[in-house]
PDB file of N, CA and C in Angstrom:
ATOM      1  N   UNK S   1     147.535 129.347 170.874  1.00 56.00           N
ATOM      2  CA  UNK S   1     147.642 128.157 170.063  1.00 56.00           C
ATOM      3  C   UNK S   1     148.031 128.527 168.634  1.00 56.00           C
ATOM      4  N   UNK S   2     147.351 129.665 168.021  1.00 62.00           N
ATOM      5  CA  UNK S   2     147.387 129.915 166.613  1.00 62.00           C
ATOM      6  C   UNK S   2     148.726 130.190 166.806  1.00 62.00           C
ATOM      7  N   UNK S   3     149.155 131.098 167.823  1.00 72.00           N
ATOM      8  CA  UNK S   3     150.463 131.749 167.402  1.00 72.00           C
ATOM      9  C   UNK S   3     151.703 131.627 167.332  1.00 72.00           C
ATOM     10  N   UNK S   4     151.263 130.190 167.649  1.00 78.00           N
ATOM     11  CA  UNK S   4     152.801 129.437 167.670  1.00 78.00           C
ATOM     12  C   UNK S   4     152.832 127.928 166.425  1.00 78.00           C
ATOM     13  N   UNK S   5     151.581 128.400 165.394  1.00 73.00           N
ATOM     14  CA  UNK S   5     151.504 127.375 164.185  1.00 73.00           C
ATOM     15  C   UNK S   5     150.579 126.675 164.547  1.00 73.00           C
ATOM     16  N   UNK S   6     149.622 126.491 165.797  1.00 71.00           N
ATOM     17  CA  UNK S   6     148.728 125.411 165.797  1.00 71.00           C
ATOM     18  C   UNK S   6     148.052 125.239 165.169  1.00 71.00           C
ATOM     19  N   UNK S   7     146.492 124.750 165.407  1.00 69.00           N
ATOM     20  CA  UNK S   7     145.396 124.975 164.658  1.00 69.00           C
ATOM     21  C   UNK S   7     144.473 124.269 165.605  1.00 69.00           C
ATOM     22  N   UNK S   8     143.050 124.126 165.306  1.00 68.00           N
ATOM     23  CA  UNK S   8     142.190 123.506 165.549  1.00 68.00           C
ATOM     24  C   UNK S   8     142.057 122.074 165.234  1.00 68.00           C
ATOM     25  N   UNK S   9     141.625 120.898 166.016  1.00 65.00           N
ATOM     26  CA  UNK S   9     141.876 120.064 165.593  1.00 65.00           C
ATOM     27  C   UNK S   9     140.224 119.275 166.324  1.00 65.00           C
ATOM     28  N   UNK S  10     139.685 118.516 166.038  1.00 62.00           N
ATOM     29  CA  UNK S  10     138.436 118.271 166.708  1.00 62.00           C
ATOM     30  C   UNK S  10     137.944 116.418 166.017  1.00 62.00           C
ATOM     31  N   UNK S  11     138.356 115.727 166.848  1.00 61.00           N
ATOM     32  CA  UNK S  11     137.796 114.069 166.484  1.00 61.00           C
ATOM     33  C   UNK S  11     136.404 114.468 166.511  1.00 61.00           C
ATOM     34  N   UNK S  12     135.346 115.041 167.239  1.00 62.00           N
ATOM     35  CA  UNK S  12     133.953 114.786 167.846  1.00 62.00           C
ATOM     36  C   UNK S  12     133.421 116.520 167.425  1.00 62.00           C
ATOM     37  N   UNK S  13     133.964 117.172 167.501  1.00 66.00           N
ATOM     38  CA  UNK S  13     133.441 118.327 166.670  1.00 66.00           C
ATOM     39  C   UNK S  13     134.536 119.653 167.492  1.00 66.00           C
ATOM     40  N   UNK S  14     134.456 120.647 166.925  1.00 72.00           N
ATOM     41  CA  UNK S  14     134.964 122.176 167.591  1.00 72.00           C
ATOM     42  C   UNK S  14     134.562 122.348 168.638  1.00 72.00           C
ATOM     43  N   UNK S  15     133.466 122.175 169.340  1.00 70.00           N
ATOM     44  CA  UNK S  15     132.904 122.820 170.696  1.00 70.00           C
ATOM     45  C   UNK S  15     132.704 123.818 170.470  1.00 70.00           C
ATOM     46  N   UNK S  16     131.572 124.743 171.119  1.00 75.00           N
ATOM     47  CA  UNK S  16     131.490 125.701 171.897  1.00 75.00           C
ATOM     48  C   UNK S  16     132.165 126.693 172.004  1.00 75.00           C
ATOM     49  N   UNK S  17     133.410 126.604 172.677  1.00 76.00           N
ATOM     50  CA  UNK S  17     134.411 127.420 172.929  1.00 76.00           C
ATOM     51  C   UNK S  17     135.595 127.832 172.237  1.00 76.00           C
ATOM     52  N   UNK S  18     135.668 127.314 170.807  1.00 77.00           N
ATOM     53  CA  UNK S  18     136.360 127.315 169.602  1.00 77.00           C
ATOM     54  C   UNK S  18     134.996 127.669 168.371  1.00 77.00           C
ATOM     55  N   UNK S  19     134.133 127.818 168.818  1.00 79.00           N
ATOM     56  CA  UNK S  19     133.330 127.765 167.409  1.00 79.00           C
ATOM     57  C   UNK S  19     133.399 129.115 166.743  1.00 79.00           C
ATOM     58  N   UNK S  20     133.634 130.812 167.197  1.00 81.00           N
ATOM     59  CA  UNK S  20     133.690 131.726 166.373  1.00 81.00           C
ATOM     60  C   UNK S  20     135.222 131.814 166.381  1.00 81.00           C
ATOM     61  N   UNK S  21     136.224 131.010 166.544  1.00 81.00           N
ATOM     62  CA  UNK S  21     137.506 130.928 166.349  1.00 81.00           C
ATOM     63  C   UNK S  21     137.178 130.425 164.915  1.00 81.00           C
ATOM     64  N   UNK S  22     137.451 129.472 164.672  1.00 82.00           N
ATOM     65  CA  UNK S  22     136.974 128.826 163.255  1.00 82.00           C
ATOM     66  C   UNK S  22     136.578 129.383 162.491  1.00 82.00           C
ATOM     67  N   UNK S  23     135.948 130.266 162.636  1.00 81.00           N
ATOM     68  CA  UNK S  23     135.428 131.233 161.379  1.00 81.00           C
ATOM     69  C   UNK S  23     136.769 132.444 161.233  1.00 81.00           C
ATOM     70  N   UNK S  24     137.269 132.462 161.962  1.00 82.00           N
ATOM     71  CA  UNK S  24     138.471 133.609 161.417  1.00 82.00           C
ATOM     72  C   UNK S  24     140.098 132.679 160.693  1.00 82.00           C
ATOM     73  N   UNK S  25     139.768 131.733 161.158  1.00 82.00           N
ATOM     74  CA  UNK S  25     141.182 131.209 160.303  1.00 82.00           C
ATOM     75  C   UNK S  25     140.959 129.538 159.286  1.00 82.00           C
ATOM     76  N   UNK S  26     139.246 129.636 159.294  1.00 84.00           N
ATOM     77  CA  UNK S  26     139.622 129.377 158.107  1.00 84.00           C
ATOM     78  C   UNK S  26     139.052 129.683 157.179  1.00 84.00           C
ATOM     79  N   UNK S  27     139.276 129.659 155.420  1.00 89.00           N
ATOM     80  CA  UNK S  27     138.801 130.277 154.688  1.00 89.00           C
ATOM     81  C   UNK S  27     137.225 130.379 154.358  1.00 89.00           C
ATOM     82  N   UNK S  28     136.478 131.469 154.171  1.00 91.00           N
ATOM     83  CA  UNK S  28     135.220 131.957 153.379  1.00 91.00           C
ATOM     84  C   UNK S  28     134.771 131.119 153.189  1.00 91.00           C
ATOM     85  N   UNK S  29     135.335 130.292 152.097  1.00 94.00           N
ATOM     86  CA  UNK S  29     134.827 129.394 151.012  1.00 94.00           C
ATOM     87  C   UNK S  29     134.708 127.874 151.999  1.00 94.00           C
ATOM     88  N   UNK S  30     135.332 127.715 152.595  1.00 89.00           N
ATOM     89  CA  UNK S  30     134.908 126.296 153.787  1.00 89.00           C
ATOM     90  C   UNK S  30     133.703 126.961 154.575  1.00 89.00           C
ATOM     91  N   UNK S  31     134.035 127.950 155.058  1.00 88.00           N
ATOM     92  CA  UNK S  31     132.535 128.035 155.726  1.00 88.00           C
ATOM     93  C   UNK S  31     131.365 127.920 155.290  1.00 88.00           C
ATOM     94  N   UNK S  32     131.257 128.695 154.081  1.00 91.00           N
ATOM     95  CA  UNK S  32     130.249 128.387 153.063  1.00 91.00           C
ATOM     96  C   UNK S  32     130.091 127.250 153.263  1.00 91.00           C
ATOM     97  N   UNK S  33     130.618 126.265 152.318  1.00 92.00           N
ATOM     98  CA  UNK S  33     130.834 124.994 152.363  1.00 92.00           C
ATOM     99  C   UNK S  33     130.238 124.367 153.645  1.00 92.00           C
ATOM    100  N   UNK S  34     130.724 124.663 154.865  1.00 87.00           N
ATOM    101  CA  UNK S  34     130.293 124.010 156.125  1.00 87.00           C
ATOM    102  C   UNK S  34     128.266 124.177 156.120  1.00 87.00           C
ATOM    103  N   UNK S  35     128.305 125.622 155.675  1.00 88.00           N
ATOM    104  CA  UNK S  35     126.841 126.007 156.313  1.00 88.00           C
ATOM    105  C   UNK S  35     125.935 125.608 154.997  1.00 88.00           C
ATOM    106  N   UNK S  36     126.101 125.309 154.203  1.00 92.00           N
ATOM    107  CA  UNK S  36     125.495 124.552 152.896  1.00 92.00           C
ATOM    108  C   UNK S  36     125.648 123.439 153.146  1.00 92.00           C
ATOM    109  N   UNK S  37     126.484 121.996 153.474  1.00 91.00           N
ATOM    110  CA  UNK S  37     125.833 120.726 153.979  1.00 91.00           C
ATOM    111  C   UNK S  37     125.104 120.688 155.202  1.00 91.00           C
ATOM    112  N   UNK S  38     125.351 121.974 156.654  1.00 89.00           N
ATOM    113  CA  UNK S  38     124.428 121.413 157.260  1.00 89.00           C
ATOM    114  C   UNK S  38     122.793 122.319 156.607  1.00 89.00           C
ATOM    115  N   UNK S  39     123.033 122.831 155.923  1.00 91.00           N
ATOM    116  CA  UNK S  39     121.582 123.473 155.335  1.00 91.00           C
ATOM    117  C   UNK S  39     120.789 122.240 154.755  1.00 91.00           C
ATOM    118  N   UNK S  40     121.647 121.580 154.043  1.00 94.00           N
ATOM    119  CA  UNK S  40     120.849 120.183 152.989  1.00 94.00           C
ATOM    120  C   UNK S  40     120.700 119.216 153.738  1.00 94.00           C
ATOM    121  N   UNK S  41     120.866 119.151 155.287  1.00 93.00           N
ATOM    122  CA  UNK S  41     121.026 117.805 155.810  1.00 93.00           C
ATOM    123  C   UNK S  41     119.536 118.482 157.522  1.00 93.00           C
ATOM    124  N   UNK S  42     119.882 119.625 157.707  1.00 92.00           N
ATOM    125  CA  UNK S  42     119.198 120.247 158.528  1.00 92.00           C
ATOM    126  C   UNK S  42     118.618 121.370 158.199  1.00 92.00           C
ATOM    127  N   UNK S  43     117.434 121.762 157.142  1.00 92.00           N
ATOM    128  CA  UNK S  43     116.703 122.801 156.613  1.00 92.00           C
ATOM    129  C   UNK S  43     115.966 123.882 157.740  1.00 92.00           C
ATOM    130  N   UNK S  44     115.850 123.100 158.560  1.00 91.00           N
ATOM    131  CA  UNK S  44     115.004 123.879 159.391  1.00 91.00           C
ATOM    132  C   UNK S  44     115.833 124.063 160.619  1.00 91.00           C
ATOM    133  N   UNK S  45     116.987 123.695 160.971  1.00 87.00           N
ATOM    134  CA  UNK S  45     118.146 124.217 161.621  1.00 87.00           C
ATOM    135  C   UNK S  45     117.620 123.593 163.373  1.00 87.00           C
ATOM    136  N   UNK S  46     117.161 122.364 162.980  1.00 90.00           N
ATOM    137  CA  UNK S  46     116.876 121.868 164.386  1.00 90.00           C
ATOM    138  C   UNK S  46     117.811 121.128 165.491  1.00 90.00           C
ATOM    139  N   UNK S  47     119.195 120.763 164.605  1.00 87.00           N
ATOM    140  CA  UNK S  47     119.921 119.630 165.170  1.00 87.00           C
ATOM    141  C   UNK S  47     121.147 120.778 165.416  1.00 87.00           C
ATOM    142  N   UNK S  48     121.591 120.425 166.759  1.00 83.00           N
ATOM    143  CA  UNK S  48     122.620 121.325 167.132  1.00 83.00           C
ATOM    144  C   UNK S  48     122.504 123.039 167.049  1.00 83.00           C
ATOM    145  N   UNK S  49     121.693 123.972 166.950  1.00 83.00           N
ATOM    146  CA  UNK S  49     121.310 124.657 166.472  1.00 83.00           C
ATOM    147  C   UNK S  49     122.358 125.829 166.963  1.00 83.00           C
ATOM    148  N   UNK S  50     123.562 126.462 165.709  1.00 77.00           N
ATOM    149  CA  UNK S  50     124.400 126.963 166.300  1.00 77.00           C
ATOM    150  C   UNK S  50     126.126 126.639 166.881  1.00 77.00           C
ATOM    151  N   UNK S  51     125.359 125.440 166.956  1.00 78.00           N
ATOM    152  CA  UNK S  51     127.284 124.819 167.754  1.00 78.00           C
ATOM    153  C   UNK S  51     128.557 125.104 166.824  1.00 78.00           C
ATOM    154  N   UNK S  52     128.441 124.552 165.694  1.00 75.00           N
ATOM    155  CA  UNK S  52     129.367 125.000 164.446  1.00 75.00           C
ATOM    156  C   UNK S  52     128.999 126.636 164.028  1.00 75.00           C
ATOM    157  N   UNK S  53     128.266 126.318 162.665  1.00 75.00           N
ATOM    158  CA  UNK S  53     128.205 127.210 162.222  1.00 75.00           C
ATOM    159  C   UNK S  53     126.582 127.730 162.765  1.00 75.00           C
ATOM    160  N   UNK S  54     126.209 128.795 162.056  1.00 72.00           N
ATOM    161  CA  UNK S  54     125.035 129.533 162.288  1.00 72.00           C
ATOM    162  C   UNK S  54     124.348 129.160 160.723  1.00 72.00           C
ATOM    163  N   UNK S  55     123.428 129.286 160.750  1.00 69.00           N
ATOM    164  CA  UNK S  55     122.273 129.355 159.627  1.00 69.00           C
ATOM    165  C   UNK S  55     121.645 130.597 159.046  1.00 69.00           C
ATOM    166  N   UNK S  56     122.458 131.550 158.238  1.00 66.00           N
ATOM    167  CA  UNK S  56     121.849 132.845 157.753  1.00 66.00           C
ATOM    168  C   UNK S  56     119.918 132.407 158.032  1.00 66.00           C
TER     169      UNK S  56
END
């Protein structure tokens, strides 16, 4: 997919099976970003735990 210009694209979320894809193409600073709103919204890392991102 990447290698012909695609990308990821997700109405309902990444899934599963794209989720450590996502962390290699796109930048640092979004991930951050990603794992800092679900930190302020899920502190204790109960909802989805994992599906996106991970919770240092």
């Amino acid at each position: 997919m990447l290698k012909v210009g695609g990308s990821i694209s997700a109405e309902h979320g990444i899934g599963q099976l794209k989720r450590d894809e996502l962390a290699h193409i796109r930048p640092a600073i979004e991930m951050d970003l990603m794992r800092r709103i679900k930190s302020s919204f899920d502190p204790a890392g109960i909802m989805n735990p994992g599906k996106v991102v991970s919770l240092p």
